[in-house]
PDB file of C-alpha atoms in Angstrom:
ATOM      1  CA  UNK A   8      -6.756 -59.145  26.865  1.00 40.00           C
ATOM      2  CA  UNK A   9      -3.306 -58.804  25.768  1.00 40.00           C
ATOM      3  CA  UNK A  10      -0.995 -55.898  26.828  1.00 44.00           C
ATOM      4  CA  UNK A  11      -0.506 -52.998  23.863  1.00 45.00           C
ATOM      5  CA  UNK A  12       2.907 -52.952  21.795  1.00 44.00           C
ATOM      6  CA  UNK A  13       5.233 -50.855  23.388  1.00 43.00           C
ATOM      7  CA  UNK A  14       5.978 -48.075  20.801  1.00 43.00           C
ATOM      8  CA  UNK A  15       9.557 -47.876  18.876  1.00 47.00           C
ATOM      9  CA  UNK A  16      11.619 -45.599  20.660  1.00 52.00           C
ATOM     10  CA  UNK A  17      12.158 -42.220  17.814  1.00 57.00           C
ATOM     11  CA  UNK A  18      15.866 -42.723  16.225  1.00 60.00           C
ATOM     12  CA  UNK A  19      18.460 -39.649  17.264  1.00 75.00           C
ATOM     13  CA  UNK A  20      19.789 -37.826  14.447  1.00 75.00           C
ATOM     14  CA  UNK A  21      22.813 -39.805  14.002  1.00 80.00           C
ATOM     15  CA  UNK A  22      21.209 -42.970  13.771  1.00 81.00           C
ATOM     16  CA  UNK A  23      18.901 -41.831  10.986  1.00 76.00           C
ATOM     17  CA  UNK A  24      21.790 -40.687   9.222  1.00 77.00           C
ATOM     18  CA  UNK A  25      23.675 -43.888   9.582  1.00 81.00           C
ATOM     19  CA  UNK A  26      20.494 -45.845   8.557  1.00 77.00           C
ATOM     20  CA  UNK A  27      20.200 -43.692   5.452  1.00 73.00           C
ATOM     21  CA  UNK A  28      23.759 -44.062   4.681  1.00 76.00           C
ATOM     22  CA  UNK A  29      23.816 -47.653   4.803  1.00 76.00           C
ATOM     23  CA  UNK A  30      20.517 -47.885   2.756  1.00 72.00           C
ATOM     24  CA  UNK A  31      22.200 -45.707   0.317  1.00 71.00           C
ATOM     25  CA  UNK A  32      24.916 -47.526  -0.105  1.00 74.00           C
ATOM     26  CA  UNK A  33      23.163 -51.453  -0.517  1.00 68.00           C
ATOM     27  CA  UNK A  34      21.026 -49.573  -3.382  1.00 67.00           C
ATOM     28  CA  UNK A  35      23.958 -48.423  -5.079  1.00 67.00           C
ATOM     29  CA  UNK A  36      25.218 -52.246  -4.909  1.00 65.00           C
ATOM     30  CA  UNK A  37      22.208 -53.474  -5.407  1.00 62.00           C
ATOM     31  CA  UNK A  38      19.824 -51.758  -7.908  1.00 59.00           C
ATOM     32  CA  UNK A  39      16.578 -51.959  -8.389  1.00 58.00           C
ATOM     33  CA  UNK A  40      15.338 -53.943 -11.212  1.00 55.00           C
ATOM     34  CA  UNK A  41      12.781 -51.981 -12.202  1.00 61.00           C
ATOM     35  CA  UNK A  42      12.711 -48.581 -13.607  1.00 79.00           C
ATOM     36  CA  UNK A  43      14.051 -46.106 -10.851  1.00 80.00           C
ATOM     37  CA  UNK A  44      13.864 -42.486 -11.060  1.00 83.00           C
ATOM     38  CA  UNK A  45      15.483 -41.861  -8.113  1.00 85.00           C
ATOM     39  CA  UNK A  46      15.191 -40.865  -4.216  1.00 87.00           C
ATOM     40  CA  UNK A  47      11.784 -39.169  -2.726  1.00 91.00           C
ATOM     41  CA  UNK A  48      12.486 -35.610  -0.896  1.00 89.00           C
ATOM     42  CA  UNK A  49       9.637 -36.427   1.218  1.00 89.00           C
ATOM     43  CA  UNK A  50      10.247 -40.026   2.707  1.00 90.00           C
ATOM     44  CA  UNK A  51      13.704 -40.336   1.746  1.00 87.00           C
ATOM     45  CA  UNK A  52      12.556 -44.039  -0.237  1.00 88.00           C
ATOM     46  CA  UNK A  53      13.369 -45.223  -3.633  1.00 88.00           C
ATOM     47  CA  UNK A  54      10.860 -44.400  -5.864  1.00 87.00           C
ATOM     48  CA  UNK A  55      10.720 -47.196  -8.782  1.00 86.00           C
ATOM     49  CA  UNK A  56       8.205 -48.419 -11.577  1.00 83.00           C
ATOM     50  CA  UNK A  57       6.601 -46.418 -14.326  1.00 81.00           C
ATOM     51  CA  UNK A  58       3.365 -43.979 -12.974  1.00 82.00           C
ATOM     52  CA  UNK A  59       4.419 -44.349  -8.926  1.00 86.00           C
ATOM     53  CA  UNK A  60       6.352 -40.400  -9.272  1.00 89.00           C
ATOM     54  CA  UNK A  61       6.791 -37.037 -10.023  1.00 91.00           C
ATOM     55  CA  UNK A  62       8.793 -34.771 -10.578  1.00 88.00           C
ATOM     56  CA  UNK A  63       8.592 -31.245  -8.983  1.00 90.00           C
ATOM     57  CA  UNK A  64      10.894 -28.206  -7.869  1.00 90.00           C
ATOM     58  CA  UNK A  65      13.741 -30.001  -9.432  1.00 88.00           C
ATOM     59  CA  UNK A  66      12.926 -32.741  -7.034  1.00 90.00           C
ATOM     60  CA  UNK A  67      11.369 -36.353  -7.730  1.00 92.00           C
ATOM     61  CA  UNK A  68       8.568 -37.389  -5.333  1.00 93.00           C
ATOM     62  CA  UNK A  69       6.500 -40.600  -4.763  1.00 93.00           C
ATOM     63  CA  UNK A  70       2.796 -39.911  -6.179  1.00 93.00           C
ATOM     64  CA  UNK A  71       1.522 -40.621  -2.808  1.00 92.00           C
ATOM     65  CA  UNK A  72       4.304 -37.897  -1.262  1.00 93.00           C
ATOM     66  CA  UNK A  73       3.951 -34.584  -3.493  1.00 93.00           C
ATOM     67  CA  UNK A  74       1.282 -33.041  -1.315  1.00 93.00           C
ATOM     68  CA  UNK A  75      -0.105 -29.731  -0.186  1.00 94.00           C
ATOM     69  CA  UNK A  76       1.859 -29.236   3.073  1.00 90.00           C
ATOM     70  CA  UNK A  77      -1.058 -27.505   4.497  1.00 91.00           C
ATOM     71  CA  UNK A  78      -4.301 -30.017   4.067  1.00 93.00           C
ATOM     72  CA  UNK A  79      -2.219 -32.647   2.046  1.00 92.00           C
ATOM     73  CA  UNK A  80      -3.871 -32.777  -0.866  1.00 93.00           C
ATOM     74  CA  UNK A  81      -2.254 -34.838  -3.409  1.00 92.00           C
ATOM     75  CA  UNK A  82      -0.793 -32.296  -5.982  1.00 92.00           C
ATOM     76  CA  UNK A  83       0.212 -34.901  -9.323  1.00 89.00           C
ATOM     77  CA  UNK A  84      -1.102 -32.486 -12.514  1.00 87.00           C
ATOM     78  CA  UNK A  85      -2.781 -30.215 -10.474  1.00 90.00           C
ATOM     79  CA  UNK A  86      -1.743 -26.268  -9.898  1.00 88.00           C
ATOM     80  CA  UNK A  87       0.559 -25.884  -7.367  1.00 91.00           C
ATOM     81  CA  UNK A  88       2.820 -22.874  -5.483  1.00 89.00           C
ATOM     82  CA  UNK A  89       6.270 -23.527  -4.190  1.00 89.00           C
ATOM     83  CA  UNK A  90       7.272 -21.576  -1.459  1.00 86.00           C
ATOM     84  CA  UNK A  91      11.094 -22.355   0.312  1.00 85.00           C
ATOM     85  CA  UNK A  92      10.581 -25.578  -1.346  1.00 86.00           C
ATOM     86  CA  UNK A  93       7.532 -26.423  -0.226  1.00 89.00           C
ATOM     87  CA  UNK A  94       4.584 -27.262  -1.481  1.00 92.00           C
ATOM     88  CA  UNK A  95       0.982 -25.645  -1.464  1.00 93.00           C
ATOM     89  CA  UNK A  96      -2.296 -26.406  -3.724  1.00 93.00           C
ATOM     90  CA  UNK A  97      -4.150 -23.167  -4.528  1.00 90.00           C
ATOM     91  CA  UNK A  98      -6.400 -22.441  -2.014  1.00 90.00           C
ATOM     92  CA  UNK A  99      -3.852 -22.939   0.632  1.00 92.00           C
ATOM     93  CA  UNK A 100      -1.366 -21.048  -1.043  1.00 90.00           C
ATOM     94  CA  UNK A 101      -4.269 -18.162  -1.224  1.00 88.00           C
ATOM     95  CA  UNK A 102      -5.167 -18.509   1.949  1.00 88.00           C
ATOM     96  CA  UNK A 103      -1.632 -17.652   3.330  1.00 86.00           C
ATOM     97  CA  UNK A 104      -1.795 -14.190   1.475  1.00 89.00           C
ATOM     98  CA  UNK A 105      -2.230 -10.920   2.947  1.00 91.00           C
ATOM     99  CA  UNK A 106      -5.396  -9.340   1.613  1.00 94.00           C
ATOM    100  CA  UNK A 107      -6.013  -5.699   0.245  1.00 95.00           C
ATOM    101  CA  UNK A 108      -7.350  -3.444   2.357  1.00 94.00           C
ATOM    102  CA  UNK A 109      -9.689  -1.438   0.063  1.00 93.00           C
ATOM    103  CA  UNK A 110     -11.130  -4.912  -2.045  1.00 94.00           C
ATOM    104  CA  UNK A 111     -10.626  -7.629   0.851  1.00 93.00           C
ATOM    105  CA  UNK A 112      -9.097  -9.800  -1.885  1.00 93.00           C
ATOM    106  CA  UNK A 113      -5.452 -11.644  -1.298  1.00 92.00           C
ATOM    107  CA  UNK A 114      -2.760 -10.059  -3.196  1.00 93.00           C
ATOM    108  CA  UNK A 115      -1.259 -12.415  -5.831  1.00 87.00           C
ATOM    109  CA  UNK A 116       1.288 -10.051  -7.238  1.00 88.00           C
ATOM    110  CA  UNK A 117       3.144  -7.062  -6.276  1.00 92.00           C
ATOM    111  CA  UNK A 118       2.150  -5.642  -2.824  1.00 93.00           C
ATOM    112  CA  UNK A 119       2.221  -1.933  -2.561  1.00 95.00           C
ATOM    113  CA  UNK A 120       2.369  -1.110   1.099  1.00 93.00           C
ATOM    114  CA  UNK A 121       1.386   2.619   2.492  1.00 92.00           C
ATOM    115  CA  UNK A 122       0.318   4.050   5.826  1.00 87.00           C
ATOM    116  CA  UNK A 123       0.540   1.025   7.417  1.00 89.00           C
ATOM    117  CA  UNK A 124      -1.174  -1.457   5.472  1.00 93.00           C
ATOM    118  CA  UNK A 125      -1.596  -3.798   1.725  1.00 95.00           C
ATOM    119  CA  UNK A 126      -2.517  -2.581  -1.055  1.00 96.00           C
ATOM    120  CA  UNK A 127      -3.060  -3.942  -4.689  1.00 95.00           C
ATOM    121  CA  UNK A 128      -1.453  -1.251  -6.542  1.00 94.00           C
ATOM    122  CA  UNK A 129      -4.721  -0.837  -8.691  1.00 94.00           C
ATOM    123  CA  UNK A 130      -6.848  -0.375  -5.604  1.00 95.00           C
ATOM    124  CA  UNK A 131      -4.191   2.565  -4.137  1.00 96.00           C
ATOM    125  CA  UNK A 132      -6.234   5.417  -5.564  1.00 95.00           C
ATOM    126  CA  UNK A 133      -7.556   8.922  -4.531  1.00 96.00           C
ATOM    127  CA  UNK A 134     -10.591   8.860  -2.877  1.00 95.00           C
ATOM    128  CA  UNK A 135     -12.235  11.940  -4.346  1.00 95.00           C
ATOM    129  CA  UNK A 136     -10.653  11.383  -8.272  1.00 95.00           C
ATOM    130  CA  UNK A 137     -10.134   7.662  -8.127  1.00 94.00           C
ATOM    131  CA  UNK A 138      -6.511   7.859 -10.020  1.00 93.00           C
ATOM    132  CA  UNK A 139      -4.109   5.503  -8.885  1.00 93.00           C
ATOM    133  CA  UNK A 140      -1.843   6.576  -6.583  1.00 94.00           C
ATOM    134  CA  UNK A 141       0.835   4.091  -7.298  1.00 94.00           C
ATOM    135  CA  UNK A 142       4.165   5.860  -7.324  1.00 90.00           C
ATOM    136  CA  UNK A 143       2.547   9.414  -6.815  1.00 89.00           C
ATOM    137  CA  UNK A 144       2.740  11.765  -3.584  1.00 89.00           C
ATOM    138  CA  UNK A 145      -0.315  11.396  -2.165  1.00 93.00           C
ATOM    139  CA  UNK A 146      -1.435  12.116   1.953  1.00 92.00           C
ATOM    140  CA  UNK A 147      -4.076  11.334   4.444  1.00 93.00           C
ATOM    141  CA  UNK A 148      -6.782  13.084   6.180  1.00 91.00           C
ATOM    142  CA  UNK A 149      -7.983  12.599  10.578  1.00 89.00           C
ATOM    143  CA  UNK A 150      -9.840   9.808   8.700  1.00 89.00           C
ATOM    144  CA  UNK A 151      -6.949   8.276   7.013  1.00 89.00           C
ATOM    145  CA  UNK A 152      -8.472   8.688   3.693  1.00 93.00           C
ATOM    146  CA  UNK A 153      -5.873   8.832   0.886  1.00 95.00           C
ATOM    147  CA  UNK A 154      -5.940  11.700  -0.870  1.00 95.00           C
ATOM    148  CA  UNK A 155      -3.695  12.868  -4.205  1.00 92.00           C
ATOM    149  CA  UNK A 156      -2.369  15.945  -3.208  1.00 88.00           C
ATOM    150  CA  UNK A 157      -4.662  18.184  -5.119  1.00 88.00           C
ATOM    151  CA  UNK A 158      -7.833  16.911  -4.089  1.00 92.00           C
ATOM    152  CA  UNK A 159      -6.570  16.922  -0.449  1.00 91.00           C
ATOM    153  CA  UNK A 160      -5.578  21.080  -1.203  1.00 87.00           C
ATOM    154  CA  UNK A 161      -9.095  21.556  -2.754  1.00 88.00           C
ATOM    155  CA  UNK A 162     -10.783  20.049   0.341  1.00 90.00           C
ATOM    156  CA  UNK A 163      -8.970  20.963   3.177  1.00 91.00           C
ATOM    157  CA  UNK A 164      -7.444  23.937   2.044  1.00 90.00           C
ATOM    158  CA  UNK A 165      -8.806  27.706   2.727  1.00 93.00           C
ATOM    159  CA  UNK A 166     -11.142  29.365   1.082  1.00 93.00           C
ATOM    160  CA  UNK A 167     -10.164  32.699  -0.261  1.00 94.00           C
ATOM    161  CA  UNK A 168     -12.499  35.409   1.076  1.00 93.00           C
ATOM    162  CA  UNK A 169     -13.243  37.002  -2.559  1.00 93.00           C
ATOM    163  CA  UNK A 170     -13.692  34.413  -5.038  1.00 94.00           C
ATOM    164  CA  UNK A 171     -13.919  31.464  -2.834  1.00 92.00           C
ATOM    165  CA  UNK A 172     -11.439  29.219  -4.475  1.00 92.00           C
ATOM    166  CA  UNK A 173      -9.324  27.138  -1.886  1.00 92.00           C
ATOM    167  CA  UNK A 174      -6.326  28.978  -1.281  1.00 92.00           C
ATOM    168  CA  UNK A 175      -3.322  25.651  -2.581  1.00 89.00           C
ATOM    169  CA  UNK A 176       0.222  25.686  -4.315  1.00 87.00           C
ATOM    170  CA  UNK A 177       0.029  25.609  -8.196  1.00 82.00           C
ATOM    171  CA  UNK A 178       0.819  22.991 -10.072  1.00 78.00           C
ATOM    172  CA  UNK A 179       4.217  21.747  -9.602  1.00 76.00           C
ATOM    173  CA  UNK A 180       4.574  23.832  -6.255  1.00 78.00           C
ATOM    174  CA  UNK A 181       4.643  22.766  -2.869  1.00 77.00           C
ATOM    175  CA  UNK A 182       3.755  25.894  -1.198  1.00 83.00           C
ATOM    176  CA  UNK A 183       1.719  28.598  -1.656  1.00 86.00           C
ATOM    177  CA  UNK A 184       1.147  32.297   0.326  1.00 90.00           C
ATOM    178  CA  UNK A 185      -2.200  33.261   1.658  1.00 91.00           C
ATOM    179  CA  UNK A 186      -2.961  36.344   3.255  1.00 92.00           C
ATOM    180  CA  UNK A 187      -5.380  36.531   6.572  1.00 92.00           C
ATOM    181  CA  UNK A 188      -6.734  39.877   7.712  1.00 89.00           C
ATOM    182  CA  UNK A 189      -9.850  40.944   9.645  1.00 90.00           C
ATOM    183  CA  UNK A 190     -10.334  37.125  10.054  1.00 91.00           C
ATOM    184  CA  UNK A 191     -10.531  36.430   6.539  1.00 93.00           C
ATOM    185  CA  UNK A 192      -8.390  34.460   3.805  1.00 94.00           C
ATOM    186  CA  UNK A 193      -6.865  36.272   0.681  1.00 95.00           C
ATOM    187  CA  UNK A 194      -5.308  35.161  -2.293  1.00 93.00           C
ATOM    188  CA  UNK A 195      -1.975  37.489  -3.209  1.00 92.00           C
ATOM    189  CA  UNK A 196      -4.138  38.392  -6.540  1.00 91.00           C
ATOM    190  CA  UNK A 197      -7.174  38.671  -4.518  1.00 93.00           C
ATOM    191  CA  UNK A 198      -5.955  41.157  -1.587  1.00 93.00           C
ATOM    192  CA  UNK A 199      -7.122  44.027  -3.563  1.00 93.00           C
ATOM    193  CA  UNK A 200      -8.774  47.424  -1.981  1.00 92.00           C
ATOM    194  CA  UNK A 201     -12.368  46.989  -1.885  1.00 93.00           C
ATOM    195  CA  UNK A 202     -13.378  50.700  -3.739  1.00 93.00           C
ATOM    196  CA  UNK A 203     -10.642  50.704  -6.042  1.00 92.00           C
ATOM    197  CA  UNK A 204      -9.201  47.088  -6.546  1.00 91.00           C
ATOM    198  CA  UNK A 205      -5.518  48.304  -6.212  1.00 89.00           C
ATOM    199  CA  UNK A 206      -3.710  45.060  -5.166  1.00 91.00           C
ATOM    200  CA  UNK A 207      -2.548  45.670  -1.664  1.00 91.00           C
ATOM    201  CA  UNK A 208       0.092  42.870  -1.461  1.00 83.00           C
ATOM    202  CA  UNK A 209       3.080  45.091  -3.143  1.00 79.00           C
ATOM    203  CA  UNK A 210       3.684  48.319  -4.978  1.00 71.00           C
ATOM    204  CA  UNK A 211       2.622  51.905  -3.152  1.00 68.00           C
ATOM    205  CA  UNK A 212      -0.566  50.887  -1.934  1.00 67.00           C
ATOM    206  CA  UNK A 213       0.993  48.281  -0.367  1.00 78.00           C
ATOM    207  CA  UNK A 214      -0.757  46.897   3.161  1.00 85.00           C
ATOM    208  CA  UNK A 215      -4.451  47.090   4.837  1.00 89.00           C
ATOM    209  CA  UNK A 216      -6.158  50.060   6.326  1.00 91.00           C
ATOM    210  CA  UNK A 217      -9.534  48.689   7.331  1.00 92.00           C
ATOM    211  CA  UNK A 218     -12.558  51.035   7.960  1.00 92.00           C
ATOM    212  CA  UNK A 219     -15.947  49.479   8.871  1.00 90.00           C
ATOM    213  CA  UNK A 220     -14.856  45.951   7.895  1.00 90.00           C
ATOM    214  CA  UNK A 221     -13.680  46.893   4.913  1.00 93.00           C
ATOM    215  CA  UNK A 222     -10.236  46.113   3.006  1.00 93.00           C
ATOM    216  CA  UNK A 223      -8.940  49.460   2.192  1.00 93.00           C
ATOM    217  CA  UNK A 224      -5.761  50.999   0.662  1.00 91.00           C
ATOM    218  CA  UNK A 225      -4.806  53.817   2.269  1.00 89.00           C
ATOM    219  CA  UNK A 226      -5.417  56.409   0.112  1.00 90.00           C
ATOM    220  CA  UNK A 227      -9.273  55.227  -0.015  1.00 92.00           C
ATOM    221  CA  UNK A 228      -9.041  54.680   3.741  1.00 93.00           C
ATOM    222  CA  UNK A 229      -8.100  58.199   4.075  1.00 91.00           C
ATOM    223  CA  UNK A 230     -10.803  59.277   1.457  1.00 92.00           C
ATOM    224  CA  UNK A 231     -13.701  57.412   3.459  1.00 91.00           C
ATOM    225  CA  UNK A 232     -12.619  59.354   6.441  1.00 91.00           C
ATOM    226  CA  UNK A 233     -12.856  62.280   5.227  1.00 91.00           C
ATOM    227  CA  UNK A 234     -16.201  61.428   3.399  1.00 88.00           C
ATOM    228  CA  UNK A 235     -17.471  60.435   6.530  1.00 86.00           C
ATOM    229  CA  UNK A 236     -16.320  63.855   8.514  1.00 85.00           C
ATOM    230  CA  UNK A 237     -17.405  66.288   5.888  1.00 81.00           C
ATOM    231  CA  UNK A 238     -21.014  64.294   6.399  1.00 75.00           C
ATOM    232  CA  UNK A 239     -20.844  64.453  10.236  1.00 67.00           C
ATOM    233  CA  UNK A 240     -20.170  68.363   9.791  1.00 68.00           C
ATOM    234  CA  UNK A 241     -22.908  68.867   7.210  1.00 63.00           C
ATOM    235  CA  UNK A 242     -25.524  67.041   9.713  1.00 57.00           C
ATOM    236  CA  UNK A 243     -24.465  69.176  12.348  1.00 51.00           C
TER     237      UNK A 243
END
């Protein structure tokens, strides 16, 4: 049984060089006679004869050499994605993508990126009104649900106490005021005495003078009071 080849040793760096050098050199004084196109940017060989290249991100290839870098798939009239000069067939290509997080799909385009993670800037939308959020303020619930801002308001927000719409900044506004007494929420317009509806937020009635769980301004506070003690006097 005879003894294996020994394996050629790998050339260093400057030998390749000088070997490429010299070959460059006896082609330019000796060229080829068929029809040459030129050197391949994969193997560094002369590629000659009509139908044996290719020409591809302003580079000329063998046939055999313009492949997908990932599963090598020869690429000659086929779709094809270039990235840093290299080459990648389709599903490759797709497969290096990141995906969206709401569809699962690879993003092919722009990439809008929020709290953390991809997006396809149709798929960034409200959860509650579906609009897209691309480009708009929008925020997160403890679920990390994106929200626009005035659905989040409208969920999250207070309830006024009266009318029982949330209690959220009008349109355009960031902020908003709500009133809390005797454990409930209030609306500025809604803080109103509950006998005579005198708003209790400003003018002379202004502030609260509860009686029996009741919002009260204090002239009706004062009136129930003595309601009350000209009753206690008449039982007795």
């Amino acid at each position: 049984m005879s003894a294996p080849a020994a394996s050629r040793p790998t050339a260093r760096p400057e030998e390749e060089l000088e070997r490429l050098t010299k070959k460059m050199l006896y082609d330019m004084d000796h060229p080829p006679t068929e029809e040459y196109f030129g050197r391949c940017a994969s193997c560094g060989e002369n590629v000659v004869g009509e139908g044996t290249g290719c020409t591809a991100m302003d580079q000329v290839f063998h046939v055999d050499c313009f492949v997908c870098m990932t599963c090598s798939a020869k690429l000659r009239g086929k779709p094809f994605y270039a990235v840093e000069k290299k080459a990648y067939c389709e599903p490759c290509y797709i497969n290096t993508l990141e995906t969206c997080n709401i569809c699962s799909k690879p993003i092919m385009e722009r990439i809008l990126r929020a709290t953390g993670k991809a997006y396809h800037p149709q798929c960034f939308t409200c959860v509650v009104c579906q609009r897209s959020l691309d480009g708009i303020p929008f925020t997160v619930d403890a679920s990390n649900h994106i929200h626009c801002i005035e659905d989040f308001h409208k969920k999250f927000a207070p309830r006024c106490s009266v009318c029982a719409e949330p209690i959220m900044p009008a349109p355009g506004q960031e902020e908003t005021v709500r009133i809390v007494a005797l454990d409930r929420d209030f609306h500025v317009q809604c803080y109103r005495c509950e006998d005579c509806g005198t708003l209790l937020s400003e003018g002379d009635n202004q502030g609260c003078y509860p009686l029996d769980g009741d919002v009260l301004c204090k002239n009706c506070n004062t009136s129930r009071i003595q309601a009350l003690t000209a009753k206690a006097t008449t039982d007795l």
